Tab-separated table of C-alpha atoms in Angstrom:
chain	number	residue	atom	x	y	z
W	287	MET	CA	117.431	47.393	-15.851
W	288	SER	CA	115.654	50.668	-16.423
W	289	ARG	CA	112.151	51.037	-15.102
W	290	VAL	CA	109.486	50.134	-17.634
W	291	ARG	CA	106.394	52.246	-17.985
W	292	PHE	CA	103.171	51.424	-19.756
W	293	PRO	CA	103.580	52.497	-23.380
W	294	PHE	CA	100.106	52.049	-24.780
W	295	ARG	CA	97.879	53.822	-22.245
W	296	SER	CA	98.567	57.096	-20.505
W	297	THR	CA	96.597	56.519	-17.288
W	298	PRO	CA	98.448	54.987	-14.320
W	299	SER	CA	97.693	51.302	-13.898
W	300	THR	CA	96.767	51.770	-10.250
W	301	GLN	CA	93.999	54.175	-11.183
W	302	GLN	CA	90.729	52.349	-11.695
W	303	VAL	CA	88.699	53.658	-14.621
W	304	PRO	CA	85.111	54.141	-13.395
W	305	THR	CA	82.322	52.441	-15.277
W	306	THR	CA	79.542	54.559	-13.754
W	307	VAL	CA	79.219	58.229	-12.950
W	308	VAL	CA	79.266	59.044	-9.242
W	309	VAL	CA	76.315	61.371	-8.655
W	310	GLN	CA	75.419	63.201	-5.500
W	311	THR	CA	71.722	64.070	-5.655
W	312	PRO	CA	68.966	61.484	-5.123
W	313	GLU	CA	67.320	62.566	-8.365
W	314	GLN	CA	70.479	61.873	-10.290
W	315	LYS	CA	71.011	58.568	-8.519
W	316	LYS	CA	67.684	57.326	-9.825
W	317	GLU	CA	68.864	57.825	-13.378
W	318	SER	CA	71.800	55.349	-12.963
W	319	VAL	CA	73.702	57.112	-15.676
W	320	THR	CA	76.463	55.055	-17.295
W	321	THR	CA	79.601	56.850	-18.316
W	322	SER	CA	80.167	57.264	-21.992
W	323	TYR	CA	83.304	55.683	-23.386
W	324	TRP	CA	84.387	59.142	-24.446
W	325	ASP	CA	84.162	60.594	-20.909
W	326	GLY	CA	87.691	60.909	-19.609
W	327	VAL	CA	89.117	60.115	-23.035
W	328	TYR	CA	88.931	63.677	-24.261
W	329	SER	CA	89.983	66.617	-22.165
W	330	GLU	CA	87.598	69.437	-21.317
W	331	ASP	CA	88.551	71.506	-24.362
W	332	GLY	CA	87.793	68.612	-26.695
W	333	SER	CA	91.416	67.896	-27.566
W	334	LYS	CA	93.063	64.486	-27.529
W	335	ASP	CA	95.277	65.263	-24.539
W	336	GLY	CA	93.197	63.034	-22.281
W	337	GLU	CA	93.321	59.869	-24.395
W	338	ARG	CA	94.667	56.705	-22.891
W	339	LEU	CA	95.282	54.498	-25.909
W	340	TRP	CA	98.325	54.241	-28.154
W	341	GLY	CA	98.951	52.676	-31.525
W	342	ILE	CA	102.130	50.735	-32.286
W	343	GLU	CA	104.048	51.209	-35.501
W	344	ASN	CA	104.423	48.187	-37.782
W	345	PHE	CA	107.966	47.659	-39.087
W	346	GLY	CA	106.909	45.592	-42.086
W	347	ASN	CA	105.964	42.288	-40.460
W	348	THR	CA	105.627	43.029	-36.757
W	349	CYS	CA	101.844	42.956	-36.377
W	350	TYR	CA	102.226	39.675	-34.445
W	351	CYS	CA	104.356	41.527	-31.878
W	352	ASN	CA	102.085	44.583	-31.745
W	353	SER	CA	98.907	42.563	-31.148
W	354	VAL	CA	100.449	40.503	-28.335
W	355	LEU	CA	101.891	43.588	-26.615
W	356	GLN	CA	98.513	45.319	-26.757
W	357	ALA	CA	96.859	42.258	-25.195
W	358	LEU	CA	99.441	41.948	-22.418
W	359	TYR	CA	99.265	45.623	-21.514
W	360	ALA	CA	95.466	45.464	-21.490
W	361	CYS	CA	95.933	43.164	-18.479
W	362	GLN	CA	95.931	45.529	-15.500
W	363	PRO	CA	97.828	43.229	-13.071
W	364	PHE	CA	100.568	42.578	-15.632
W	365	ARG	CA	100.842	46.277	-16.415
W	366	ALA	CA	100.959	47.160	-12.709
W	367	PHE	CA	103.854	44.767	-12.061
W	368	VAL	CA	105.807	46.016	-15.071
W	369	GLU	CA	105.332	49.643	-14.049
W	370	ALA	CA	106.194	49.001	-10.416
W	371	TYR	CA	109.269	46.875	-11.052
W	372	PRO	CA	112.274	48.663	-9.518
W	373	SER	CA	115.116	50.114	-11.525
W	374	THR	CA	118.242	47.975	-11.307
W	375	PRO	CA	121.646	48.145	-13.015
W	376	PRO	CA	122.249	45.665	-15.857
W	377	PRO	CA	123.842	42.391	-14.722
W	378	VAL	CA	127.616	42.125	-14.868
W	379	THR	CA	128.912	38.971	-16.524
W	380	PRO	CA	132.452	37.558	-16.870
W	381	LEU	CA	132.211	38.284	-20.595
W	382	GLY	CA	131.677	41.980	-20.024
W	383	PRO	CA	128.581	44.197	-20.292
W	384	PRO	CA	125.446	42.739	-21.865
W	385	PRO	CA	124.958	43.396	-25.612
W	386	GLY	CA	121.748	45.303	-24.955
W	387	PRO	CA	118.889	45.808	-22.511
W	388	PRO	CA	116.876	42.807	-21.343
W	389	LEU	CA	113.428	42.279	-22.805
W	390	LEU	CA	111.510	43.754	-19.884
W	391	ALA	CA	113.584	46.944	-19.886
W	392	SER	CA	113.382	47.458	-23.648
W	393	LEU	CA	109.634	48.063	-23.823
W	394	PRO	CA	109.055	51.594	-25.117
W	395	PRO	CA	108.204	54.317	-22.576
W	396	PRO	CA	105.378	56.839	-23.108
W	397	SER	CA	107.899	59.472	-24.174
W	398	ALA	CA	108.527	57.531	-27.378
W	399	PRO	CA	105.272	58.088	-29.307
W	400	ARG	CA	104.888	60.319	-32.316
W	401	GLY	CA	101.779	61.314	-34.209
W	402	GLY	CA	100.553	63.117	-37.265
W	403	GLY	CA	100.187	62.220	-40.918
W	404	PRO	CA	99.530	58.542	-41.529
W	405	PHE	CA	100.450	57.853	-37.908
W	406	SER	CA	97.517	59.664	-36.310
W	407	ALA	CA	96.557	56.491	-34.365
W	408	GLY	CA	92.969	56.435	-35.584
W	409	SER	CA	90.065	58.112	-33.840
W	410	LEU	CA	91.035	56.997	-30.317
W	411	GLY	CA	94.818	56.730	-30.236
W	412	ARG	CA	96.797	59.475	-28.554
W	413	GLY	CA	99.867	58.731	-30.633
W	414	VAL	CA	102.006	55.985	-32.045
W	415	VAL	CA	104.737	54.126	-30.177
W	416	ARG	CA	107.816	53.041	-32.121
W	417	PRO	CA	108.909	49.785	-30.434
W	418	GLU	CA	112.405	49.824	-31.909
W	419	ASP	CA	114.224	48.845	-28.704
W	420	VAL	CA	111.977	45.907	-27.930
W	421	LEU	CA	112.219	44.630	-31.513
W	422	LYS	CA	116.023	44.856	-31.418
W	423	THR	CA	116.028	42.880	-28.185
W	424	ILE	CA	113.623	40.266	-29.565
W	425	LYS	CA	115.699	39.740	-32.702
W	426	ARG	CA	118.910	39.606	-30.716
W	427	GLU	CA	117.574	37.008	-28.278
W	428	ASN	CA	115.712	34.782	-30.761
W	429	GLU	CA	116.826	34.231	-34.337
W	430	MET	CA	113.347	33.006	-35.315
W	431	PHE	CA	112.128	36.611	-35.252
W	432	ARG	CA	115.042	38.141	-37.202
W	433	GLY	CA	113.745	37.738	-40.747
W	434	MET	CA	110.970	39.539	-42.573
W	435	ALA	CA	108.583	36.564	-42.647
W	436	GLN	CA	105.312	36.627	-40.757
W	437	GLN	CA	105.551	34.986	-37.330
W	438	ASP	CA	103.002	33.193	-35.183
W	439	ALA	CA	101.494	35.392	-32.463
W	440	HIS	CA	100.953	32.480	-30.084
W	441	GLU	CA	104.558	31.318	-30.364
W	442	PHE	CA	105.669	34.891	-29.744
W	443	LEU	CA	103.435	35.155	-26.652
W	444	GLY	CA	104.905	31.975	-25.176
W	445	TRP	CA	108.442	33.154	-25.824
W	446	VAL	CA	107.810	36.597	-24.279
W	447	LEU	CA	106.268	35.199	-21.084
W	448	ASN	CA	109.023	32.633	-20.596
W	449	LYS	CA	111.772	35.138	-21.434
W	450	VAL	CA	110.516	37.797	-19.027
W	451	ALA	CA	110.128	35.194	-16.269
W	452	GLU	CA	113.666	33.965	-16.964
W	453	GLU	CA	115.075	37.503	-16.742
W	454	VAL	CA	113.144	38.491	-13.645
W	455	GLU	CA	113.932	35.407	-11.553
W	456	PRO	CA	117.599	36.246	-10.722
W	457	LEU	CA	116.733	39.932	-10.323
W	458	ASP	CA	113.999	39.024	-7.834
W	459	ARG	CA	116.508	37.094	-5.739
W	460	HIS	CA	118.976	39.982	-5.876
W	461	LEU	CA	116.378	42.604	-4.923
W	462	LYS	CA	114.912	40.443	-2.151
W	463	SER	CA	118.359	40.001	-0.633
W	464	LYS	CA	118.537	43.796	-0.342
W	465	GLY	CA	114.951	44.059	0.885
W	466	SER	CA	114.035	46.427	-1.942
W	467	TRP	CA	111.431	44.317	-3.745
W	468	ASN	CA	108.576	42.202	-2.500
W	469	GLY	CA	106.568	41.799	-5.687
W	470	SER	CA	106.893	38.039	-6.092
W	471	THR	CA	105.591	35.374	-3.749
W	472	GLY	CA	106.250	31.701	-3.170
W	473	GLY	CA	109.533	31.815	-5.048
W	474	LYS	CA	107.744	32.604	-8.293
W	475	THR	CA	108.052	35.626	-10.573
W	476	PHE	CA	105.124	37.933	-11.250
W	477	VAL	CA	104.698	36.249	-14.650
W	478	GLN	CA	104.276	32.869	-12.993
W	479	ASN	CA	102.001	34.249	-10.284
W	480	LEU	CA	99.698	35.694	-12.930
W	481	PHE	CA	99.757	33.186	-15.791
W	482	GLU	CA	100.860	29.864	-14.345
W	483	GLY	CA	98.371	27.054	-13.843
W	484	SER	CA	98.788	23.312	-13.601
W	485	LEU	CA	97.353	20.293	-15.405
W	486	THR	CA	97.039	16.833	-13.956
W	487	ASN	CA	97.616	13.963	-16.362
W	488	GLU	CA	95.710	10.932	-15.057
W	489	THR	CA	96.220	7.411	-16.415
W	490	ARG	CA	94.029	4.541	-15.170
W	491	CYS	CA	95.068	0.960	-15.810
W	492	LEU	CA	92.066	-1.016	-17.073
W	493	SER	CA	93.478	-4.238	-15.627
W	494	CYS	CA	94.126	-3.357	-11.980
W	495	GLU	CA	92.198	-0.020	-11.838
W	496	THR	CA	95.261	1.763	-10.438
W	497	THR	CA	95.387	5.459	-11.305
W	498	SER	CA	98.664	7.313	-11.639
W	499	SER	CA	98.907	11.065	-12.071
W	500	ARG	CA	101.536	13.567	-13.164
W	501	ASP	CA	101.260	17.342	-12.904
W	502	GLU	CA	102.409	19.796	-15.587
W	503	LEU	CA	102.696	23.581	-15.463
W	504	PHE	CA	101.397	25.875	-18.196
W	505	LEU	CA	101.325	29.593	-19.004
W	506	ASP	CA	98.649	29.247	-21.696
W	507	LEU	CA	96.327	26.520	-22.958
W	508	SER	CA	96.226	25.335	-26.579
W	509	ILE	CA	93.057	23.515	-27.599
W	510	ASP	CA	91.966	21.733	-30.771
W	511	ILE	CA	88.909	23.102	-32.541
W	512	GLU	CA	86.119	21.537	-34.557
W	513	GLN	CA	83.492	22.913	-36.911
W	514	HIS	CA	80.196	24.094	-35.364
W	515	THR	CA	81.464	24.013	-31.804
W	516	SER	CA	82.370	26.495	-29.040
W	517	VAL	CA	85.283	27.279	-26.737
W	518	THR	CA	83.531	25.506	-23.864
W	519	SER	CA	82.998	22.410	-25.999
W	520	CYS	CA	86.632	22.485	-27.124
W	521	LEU	CA	87.761	22.635	-23.490
W	522	ARG	CA	85.688	19.530	-22.760
W	523	GLY	CA	87.341	17.843	-25.722
W	524	PHE	CA	90.741	18.861	-24.329
W	525	SER	CA	89.995	16.728	-21.258
W	526	ALA	CA	88.211	13.879	-23.038
W	527	SER	CA	89.341	10.334	-22.238
W	528	GLU	CA	91.874	8.709	-24.564
W	529	MET	CA	92.322	4.952	-24.810
W	530	LEU	CA	95.876	3.606	-24.736
W	531	CYS	CA	95.846	0.263	-26.490
W	532	GLN	CA	97.610	-1.876	-29.083
W	533	LYS	CA	100.966	-0.199	-29.846
W	534	ASN	CA	100.249	2.595	-27.350
W	535	LYS	CA	99.729	0.460	-24.255
W	536	PHE	CA	100.642	1.909	-20.876
W	537	TYR	CA	103.306	0.365	-18.643
W	538	CYS	CA	101.621	-0.221	-15.291
W	539	ASP	CA	103.961	-0.439	-12.302
W	540	SER	CA	101.391	-2.398	-10.321
W	541	CYS	CA	100.933	-4.997	-13.070
W	542	CYS	CA	104.636	-4.876	-14.048
W	543	GLY	CA	103.761	-4.872	-17.730
W	544	LEU	CA	102.057	-3.141	-20.639
W	545	GLN	CA	98.324	-2.795	-20.178
W	546	GLU	CA	95.415	-1.073	-21.817
W	547	ALA	CA	94.655	2.176	-20.031
W	548	GLU	CA	92.489	5.272	-20.045
W	549	LYS	CA	94.186	8.666	-20.115
W	550	ARG	CA	92.811	12.153	-19.583
W	551	MET	CA	94.112	15.610	-18.713
W	552	LYS	CA	92.333	18.116	-16.484
W	553	ILE	CA	93.078	21.525	-15.017
W	554	LYS	CA	94.181	21.231	-11.401
W	555	ARG	CA	95.228	24.785	-10.540
W	556	LEU	CA	93.482	27.655	-12.281
W	557	PRO	CA	95.615	30.695	-13.232
W	558	HIS	CA	94.695	34.311	-12.601
W	559	ILE	CA	95.210	35.180	-16.283
W	560	LEU	CA	94.299	32.567	-18.885
W	561	PRO	CA	95.465	32.954	-22.508
W	562	LEU	CA	93.439	30.434	-24.519
W	563	HIS	CA	94.956	29.489	-27.887
W	564	LEU	CA	92.786	27.981	-30.611
W	565	LYS	CA	94.727	25.641	-32.924
W	566	ARG	CA	93.598	27.199	-36.200
W	567	PHE	CA	96.599	26.015	-38.232
W	568	LYS	CA	96.660	22.325	-39.131
W	569	TYR	CA	99.194	20.398	-41.144
W	570	GLN	CA	97.686	18.824	-44.277
W	571	GLU	CA	99.754	15.860	-45.423
W	572	SER	CA	98.184	15.914	-48.889
W	573	LEU	CA	99.366	19.502	-49.386
W	574	GLY	CA	102.601	19.235	-47.429
W	575	ARG	CA	101.929	22.459	-45.510
W	576	TYR	CA	99.849	24.080	-42.786
W	577	THR	CA	96.433	25.447	-43.676
W	578	LYS	CA	94.054	27.619	-41.693
W	579	LEU	CA	90.821	26.238	-40.234
W	580	PHE	CA	88.022	28.730	-40.821
W	581	TYR	CA	85.798	27.066	-38.245
W	582	ARG	CA	83.242	29.129	-36.393
W	583	VAL	CA	84.215	28.877	-32.716
W	584	PRO	CA	82.238	31.293	-30.502
W	585	PHE	CA	84.144	32.528	-27.454
W	586	PRO	CA	82.148	33.919	-24.515
W	587	THR	CA	82.880	37.178	-22.729
W	588	GLN	CA	82.480	35.256	-19.449
W	589	LEU	CA	83.840	31.746	-18.997
W	590	ARG	CA	83.882	28.986	-16.407
W	591	LEU	CA	86.252	26.128	-17.139
W	592	PRO	CA	84.340	22.849	-17.550
W	593	ASN	CA	87.368	20.567	-17.315
W	594	THR	CA	88.787	21.036	-13.820
W	595	SER	CA	89.976	18.144	-11.671
W	596	ASP	CA	88.088	16.930	-8.617
W	597	ASP	CA	90.652	18.452	-6.237
W	598	ALA	CA	90.887	21.822	-8.003
W	599	GLU	CA	90.624	24.884	-5.787
W	600	ASN	CA	87.715	27.156	-6.728
W	601	PRO	CA	86.708	25.084	-9.803
W	602	ASP	CA	83.794	27.427	-10.594
W	603	ARG	CA	86.060	30.454	-10.922
W	604	LEU	CA	84.614	33.032	-13.305
W	605	TYR	CA	86.799	34.494	-16.052
W	606	GLU	CA	86.113	37.640	-18.053
W	607	LEU	CA	87.405	38.306	-21.550
W	608	PHE	CA	89.594	41.407	-21.860
W	609	ALA	CA	91.543	40.906	-25.118
W	610	VAL	CA	91.493	38.835	-28.310
W	611	VAL	CA	94.354	38.434	-30.788
W	612	VAL	CA	92.740	38.020	-34.212
W	613	HIS	CA	94.346	36.505	-37.305
W	614	ILE	CA	93.255	37.782	-40.730
W	615	GLY	CA	94.332	35.788	-43.776
W	616	ASN	CA	94.544	32.287	-45.209
W	617	GLY	CA	97.667	30.783	-43.669
W	618	PRO	CA	100.172	30.876	-40.805
W	619	HIS	CA	102.999	32.513	-42.759
W	620	HIS	CA	101.047	35.393	-44.251
W	621	GLY	CA	98.139	37.562	-43.265
W	622	HIS	CA	97.723	40.100	-40.515
W	623	TYR	CA	97.158	40.257	-36.753
W	624	VAL	CA	95.002	42.761	-34.870
W	625	CYS	CA	93.957	42.893	-31.228
W	626	LEU	CA	90.552	43.540	-29.697
W	627	VAL	CA	90.883	45.149	-26.261
W	628	LYS	CA	88.303	46.015	-23.628
W	629	SER	CA	89.032	49.511	-22.371
W	630	ALA	CA	86.916	51.589	-19.986
W	631	GLY	CA	84.013	49.188	-20.427
W	632	ARG	CA	84.023	49.379	-24.235
W	633	TRP	CA	85.764	47.361	-26.940
W	634	VAL	CA	88.364	48.858	-29.264
W	635	MET	CA	90.396	47.427	-32.130
W	636	CYS	CA	94.161	47.930	-32.066
W	637	ASP	CA	95.366	47.542	-35.647
W	638	ASP	CA	99.038	48.521	-35.471
W	639	GLU	CA	99.042	52.342	-35.577
W	640	ASN	CA	95.258	52.678	-35.540
W	641	VAL	CA	92.956	52.391	-32.533
W	642	GLU	CA	89.257	52.396	-33.364
W	643	PRO	CA	86.065	51.676	-31.364
W	644	ILE	CA	83.944	48.627	-32.121
W	645	ASP	CA	80.598	47.490	-30.744
W	646	GLU	CA	80.549	44.487	-28.434
W	647	ALA	CA	77.698	43.153	-30.554
W	648	ASP	CA	80.146	42.871	-33.485
W	649	ILE	CA	82.562	40.527	-31.714
W	650	PHE	CA	80.772	37.582	-33.353
W	651	ARG	CA	82.436	38.666	-36.611
W	652	TYR	CA	85.700	37.306	-35.186
W	653	PHE	CA	84.411	33.818	-34.351
W	654	GLY	CA	86.145	32.507	-37.474
W	655	ASP	CA	83.663	32.334	-40.348
W	656	TYR	CA	83.870	35.992	-41.426
W	657	PRO	CA	86.575	37.588	-43.610
W	658	SER	CA	87.097	40.153	-40.818
W	659	GLY	CA	89.293	37.599	-39.061
W	660	ALA	CA	89.309	34.693	-36.631
W	661	GLY	CA	89.905	34.757	-32.890
W	662	TYR	CA	93.283	33.109	-32.333
W	663	VAL	CA	94.281	33.802	-28.704
W	664	MET	CA	91.696	34.859	-26.136
W	665	PHE	CA	92.840	36.471	-22.892
W	666	TYR	CA	90.680	35.887	-19.824
W	667	GLN	CA	91.145	37.333	-16.345
W	668	ALA	CA	89.666	35.874	-13.163
W	669	ALA	CA	86.842	38.075	-11.905
W	670	ASP	CA	88.069	37.702	-8.336
């Protein structure tokens, strides 16, 4: 596996981008000057050599891939692990050499971008990355992404996270045996350490009051949405009680028979990174197809989960929004994906090759009731 470097920003992931200017004199300190977004983005001579952001070329229908990659690489811990992962030779199998590089190793390096002409990367982008290797790997590993049809960004996100974790797990064991890698803890990969949380599924028998529970792991949460609601309200609905009765009765081991029961699901272990997927595509039986729900669902820039279990550790954990995958269009199989990313304290829109600034006050335009698009997957990072 060749070492992967961050393709969409040119600053090292370990370097923290300052949000305020460090001033030396007391007079200057009183001013509390905030750095402009453009400070550090342009070099001293006004050229674009100092820019950090990169566009990604669209190969006809790959906006779903581009938006998810931009969101993942906007996550500093994820980017740091990918950049720091050691170089290793490709695995040797009884069937011979692998047909191509694994997914993690096929992400494009910074040396790949090109610019100029229609690929000038907007007003902020330093250049445009051509993700040919990663797309070849994706299509080789999953036939669902081989055609020219539009794909679902959330399904792609889930596949990428699971695939990278699957690839890294045996490599972690190999590197640990040689003492050359200590990036994973508790027997988990860096993907699991960052994204994995757990749900507890509680079922209470209404006859004997016995409660049974079963834990499930997740890398992202998918929640139903309703009109005139909010993300917080939808999370409460996710953990609302459900009655199991009539044909859906619960088999109680204590009662040794089917009984009416109350079921609910809550978050037991909170992840460090929380991708929150809004179920905007719903199957309409009368039409025989999926349609898009243009419901207005405000998503906050800061979030505390309201549906944690009683034994959850740090249930009041604060999350901060750092990226939003937005769907533009009328249905799941057509339209366009873009990604809103928080960079250097300001929000930018990554629309394939173009990277443009947007005002934080305009994020409401992506709540779902504007033609500019609807928030589809929100990415939150724990403030701690």
